[in-house]
PDB file of C-alpha atoms in Angstrom:
ATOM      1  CA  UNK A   1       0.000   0.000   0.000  1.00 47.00           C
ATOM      2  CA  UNK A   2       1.597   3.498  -1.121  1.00 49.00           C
ATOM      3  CA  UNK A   3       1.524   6.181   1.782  1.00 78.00           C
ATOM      4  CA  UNK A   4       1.441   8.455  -1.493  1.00 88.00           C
ATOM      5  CA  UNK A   5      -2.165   9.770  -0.469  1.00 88.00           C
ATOM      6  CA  UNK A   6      -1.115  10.001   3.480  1.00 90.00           C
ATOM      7  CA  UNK A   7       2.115  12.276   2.234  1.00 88.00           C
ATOM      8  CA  UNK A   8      -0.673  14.595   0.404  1.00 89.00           C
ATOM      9  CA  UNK A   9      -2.206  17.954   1.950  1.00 85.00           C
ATOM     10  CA  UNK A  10      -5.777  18.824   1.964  1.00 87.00           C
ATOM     11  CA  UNK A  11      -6.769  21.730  -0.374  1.00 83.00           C
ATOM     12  CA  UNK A  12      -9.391  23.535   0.744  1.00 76.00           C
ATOM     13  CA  UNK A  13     -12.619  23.645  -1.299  1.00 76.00           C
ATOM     14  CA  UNK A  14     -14.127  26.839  -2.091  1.00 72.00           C
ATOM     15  CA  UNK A  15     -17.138  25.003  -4.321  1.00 72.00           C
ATOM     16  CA  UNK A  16     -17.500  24.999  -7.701  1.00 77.00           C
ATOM     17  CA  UNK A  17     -15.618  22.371  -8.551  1.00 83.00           C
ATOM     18  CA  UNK A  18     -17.448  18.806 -10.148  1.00 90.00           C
ATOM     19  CA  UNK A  19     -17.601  15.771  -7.324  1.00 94.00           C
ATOM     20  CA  UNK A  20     -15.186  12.625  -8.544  1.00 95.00           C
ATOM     21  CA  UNK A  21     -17.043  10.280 -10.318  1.00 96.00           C
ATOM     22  CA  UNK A  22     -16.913   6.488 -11.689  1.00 96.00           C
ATOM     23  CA  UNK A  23     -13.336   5.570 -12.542  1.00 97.00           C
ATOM     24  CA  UNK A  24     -11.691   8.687 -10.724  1.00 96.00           C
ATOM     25  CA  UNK A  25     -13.311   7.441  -7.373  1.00 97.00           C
ATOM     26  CA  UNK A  26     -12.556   3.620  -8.143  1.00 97.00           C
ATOM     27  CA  UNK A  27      -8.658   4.738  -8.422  1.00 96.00           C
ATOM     28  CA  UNK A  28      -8.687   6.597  -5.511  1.00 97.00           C
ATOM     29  CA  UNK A  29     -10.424   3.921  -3.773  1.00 97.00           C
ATOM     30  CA  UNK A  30      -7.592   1.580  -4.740  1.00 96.00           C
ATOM     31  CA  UNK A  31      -4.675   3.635  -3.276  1.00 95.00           C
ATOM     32  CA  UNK A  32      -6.511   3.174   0.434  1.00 95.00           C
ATOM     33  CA  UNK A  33      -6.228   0.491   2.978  1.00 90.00           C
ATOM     34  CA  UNK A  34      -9.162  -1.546   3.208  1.00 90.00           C
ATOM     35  CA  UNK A  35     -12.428  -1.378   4.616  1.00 95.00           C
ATOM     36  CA  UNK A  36     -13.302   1.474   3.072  1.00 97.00           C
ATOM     37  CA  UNK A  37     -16.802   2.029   1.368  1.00 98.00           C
ATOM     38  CA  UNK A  38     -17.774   4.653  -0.768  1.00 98.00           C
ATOM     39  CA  UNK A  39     -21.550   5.131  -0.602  1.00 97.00           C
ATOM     40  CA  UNK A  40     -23.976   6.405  -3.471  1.00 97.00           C
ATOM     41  CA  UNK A  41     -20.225   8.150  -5.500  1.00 96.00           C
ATOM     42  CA  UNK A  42     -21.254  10.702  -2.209  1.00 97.00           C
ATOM     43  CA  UNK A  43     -18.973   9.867   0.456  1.00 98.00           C
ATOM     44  CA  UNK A  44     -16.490   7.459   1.927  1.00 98.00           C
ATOM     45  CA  UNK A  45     -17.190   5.648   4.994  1.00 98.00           C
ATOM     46  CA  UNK A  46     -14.716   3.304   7.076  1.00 98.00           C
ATOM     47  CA  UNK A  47     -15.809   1.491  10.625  1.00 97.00           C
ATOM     48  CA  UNK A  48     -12.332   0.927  13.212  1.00 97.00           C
ATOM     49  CA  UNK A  49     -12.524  -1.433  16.127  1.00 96.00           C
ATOM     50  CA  UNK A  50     -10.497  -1.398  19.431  1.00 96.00           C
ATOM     51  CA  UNK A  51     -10.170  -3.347  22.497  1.00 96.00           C
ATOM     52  CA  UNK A  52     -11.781  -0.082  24.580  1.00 96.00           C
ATOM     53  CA  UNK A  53     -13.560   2.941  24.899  1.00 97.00           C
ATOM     54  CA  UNK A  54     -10.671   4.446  26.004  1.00 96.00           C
ATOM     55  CA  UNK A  55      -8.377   3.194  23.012  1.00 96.00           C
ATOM     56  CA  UNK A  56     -11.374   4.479  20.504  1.00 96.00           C
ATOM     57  CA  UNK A  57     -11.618   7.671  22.392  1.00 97.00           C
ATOM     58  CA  UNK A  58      -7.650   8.230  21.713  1.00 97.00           C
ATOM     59  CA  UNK A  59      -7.785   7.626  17.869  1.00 97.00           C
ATOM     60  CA  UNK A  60     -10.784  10.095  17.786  1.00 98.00           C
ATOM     61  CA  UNK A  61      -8.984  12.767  19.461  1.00 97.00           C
ATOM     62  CA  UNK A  62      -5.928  11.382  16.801  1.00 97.00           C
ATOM     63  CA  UNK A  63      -8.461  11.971  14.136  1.00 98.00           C
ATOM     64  CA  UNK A  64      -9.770  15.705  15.279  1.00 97.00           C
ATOM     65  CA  UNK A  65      -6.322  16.531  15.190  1.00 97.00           C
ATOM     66  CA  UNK A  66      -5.499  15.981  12.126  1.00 97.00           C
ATOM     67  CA  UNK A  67      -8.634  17.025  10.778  1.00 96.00           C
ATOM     68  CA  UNK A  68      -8.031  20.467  12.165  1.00 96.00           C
ATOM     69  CA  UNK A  69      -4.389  20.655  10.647  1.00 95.00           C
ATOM     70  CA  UNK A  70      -5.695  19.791   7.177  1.00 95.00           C
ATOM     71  CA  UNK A  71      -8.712  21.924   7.889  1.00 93.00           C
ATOM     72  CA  UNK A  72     -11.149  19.346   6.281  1.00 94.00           C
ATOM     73  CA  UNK A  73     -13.547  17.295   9.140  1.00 95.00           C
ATOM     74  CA  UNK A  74     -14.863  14.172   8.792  1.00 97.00           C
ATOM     75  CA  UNK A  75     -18.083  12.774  10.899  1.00 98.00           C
ATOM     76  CA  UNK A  76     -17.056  10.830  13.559  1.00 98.00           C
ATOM     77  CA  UNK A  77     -19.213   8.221  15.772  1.00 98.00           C
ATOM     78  CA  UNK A  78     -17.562   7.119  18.461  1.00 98.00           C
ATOM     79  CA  UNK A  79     -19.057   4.006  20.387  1.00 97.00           C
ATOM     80  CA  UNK A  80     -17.614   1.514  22.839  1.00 97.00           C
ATOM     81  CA  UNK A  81     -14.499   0.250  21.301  1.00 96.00           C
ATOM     82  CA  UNK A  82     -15.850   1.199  17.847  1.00 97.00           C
ATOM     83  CA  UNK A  83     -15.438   4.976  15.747  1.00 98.00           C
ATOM     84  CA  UNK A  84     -17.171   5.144  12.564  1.00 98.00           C
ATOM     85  CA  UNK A  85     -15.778   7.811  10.111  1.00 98.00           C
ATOM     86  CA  UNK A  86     -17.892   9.836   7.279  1.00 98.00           C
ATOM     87  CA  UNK A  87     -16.339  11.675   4.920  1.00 98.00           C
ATOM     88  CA  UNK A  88     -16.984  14.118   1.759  1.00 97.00           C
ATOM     89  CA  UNK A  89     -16.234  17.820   0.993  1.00 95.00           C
ATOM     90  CA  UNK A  90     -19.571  19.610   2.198  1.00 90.00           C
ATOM     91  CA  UNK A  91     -18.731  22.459  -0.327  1.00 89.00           C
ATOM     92  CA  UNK A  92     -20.006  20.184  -3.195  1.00 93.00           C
ATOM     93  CA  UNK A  93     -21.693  17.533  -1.526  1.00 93.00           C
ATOM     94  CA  UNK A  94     -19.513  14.651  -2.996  1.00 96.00           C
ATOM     95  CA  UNK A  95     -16.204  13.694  -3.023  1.00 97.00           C
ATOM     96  CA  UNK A  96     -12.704  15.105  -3.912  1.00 95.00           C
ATOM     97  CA  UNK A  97      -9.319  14.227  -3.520  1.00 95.00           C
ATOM     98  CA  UNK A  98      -9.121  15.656  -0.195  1.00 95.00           C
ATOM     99  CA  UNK A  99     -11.594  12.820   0.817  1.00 97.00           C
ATOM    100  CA  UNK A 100      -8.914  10.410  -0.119  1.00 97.00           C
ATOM    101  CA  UNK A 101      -6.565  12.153   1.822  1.00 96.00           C
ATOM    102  CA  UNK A 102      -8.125  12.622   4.832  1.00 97.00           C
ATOM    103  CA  UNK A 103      -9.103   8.920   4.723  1.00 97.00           C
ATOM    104  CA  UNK A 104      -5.145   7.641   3.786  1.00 96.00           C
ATOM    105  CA  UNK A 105      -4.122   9.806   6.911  1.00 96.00           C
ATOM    106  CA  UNK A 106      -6.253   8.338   9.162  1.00 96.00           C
ATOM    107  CA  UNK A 107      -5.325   5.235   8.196  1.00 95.00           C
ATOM    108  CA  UNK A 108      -2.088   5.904   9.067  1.00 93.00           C
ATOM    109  CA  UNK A 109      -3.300   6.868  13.118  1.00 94.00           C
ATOM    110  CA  UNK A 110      -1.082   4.096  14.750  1.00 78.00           C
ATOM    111  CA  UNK A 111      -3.536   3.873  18.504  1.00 75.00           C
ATOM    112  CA  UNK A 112      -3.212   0.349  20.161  1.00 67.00           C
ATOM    113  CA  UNK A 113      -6.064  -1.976  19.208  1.00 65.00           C
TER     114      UNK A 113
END
């Protein structure tokens, strides 16, 4: 698996721009770790599960952390040993590369599970 994605920044969108479609979303797609689903070409959506609440509760805070440096927030459900994240650029409602990003970074959050 490439950390080519991970190495990337966000770019902020400022709207305007078409949501990835079809192929450009399947290639993307391909570059991440697995697990993740994109729903309805909309968004991207990955479950993680850890031992804990408190283990969960650590790669959330990971997650807000980074989401604040890139400036680009996913939704995050956090649950007993389980977070859920959600994410797509709200600008367009859909995806863009950014998406990708933010999803190769997380995968990269190394929290004990």
């Amino acid at each position: 698996m490439s950390n080519e994605l991970a190495n990337k920044q966000c770019v902020p969108c400022r709207g305007g721009v078409p949501a990835l479609k079809g192929d450009e979303i399947a290639s993307l797609l391909d570059q991440l770790a697995g697990g993740w689903r994109v729903v309805e070409e909309h968004h991207l959506e990955k479950e993680y599960h850890f031992k804990d609440f408190a283990t969960a509760l650590a790669f959330t805070n990971a997650i807000a952390e980074i989401a604040e440096e890139q400036g680009h927030h996913p939704d995050i459900h956090l649950t007993w040993g389980k977070v859920g994240l959600k994410i797509w650029t709200h600008k367009i409602d859909g995806l863009t590369e950014s998406d990708f990003i933010l999803a190769a970074k997380a995968d990269q959050v190394n929290i004990d599970r």
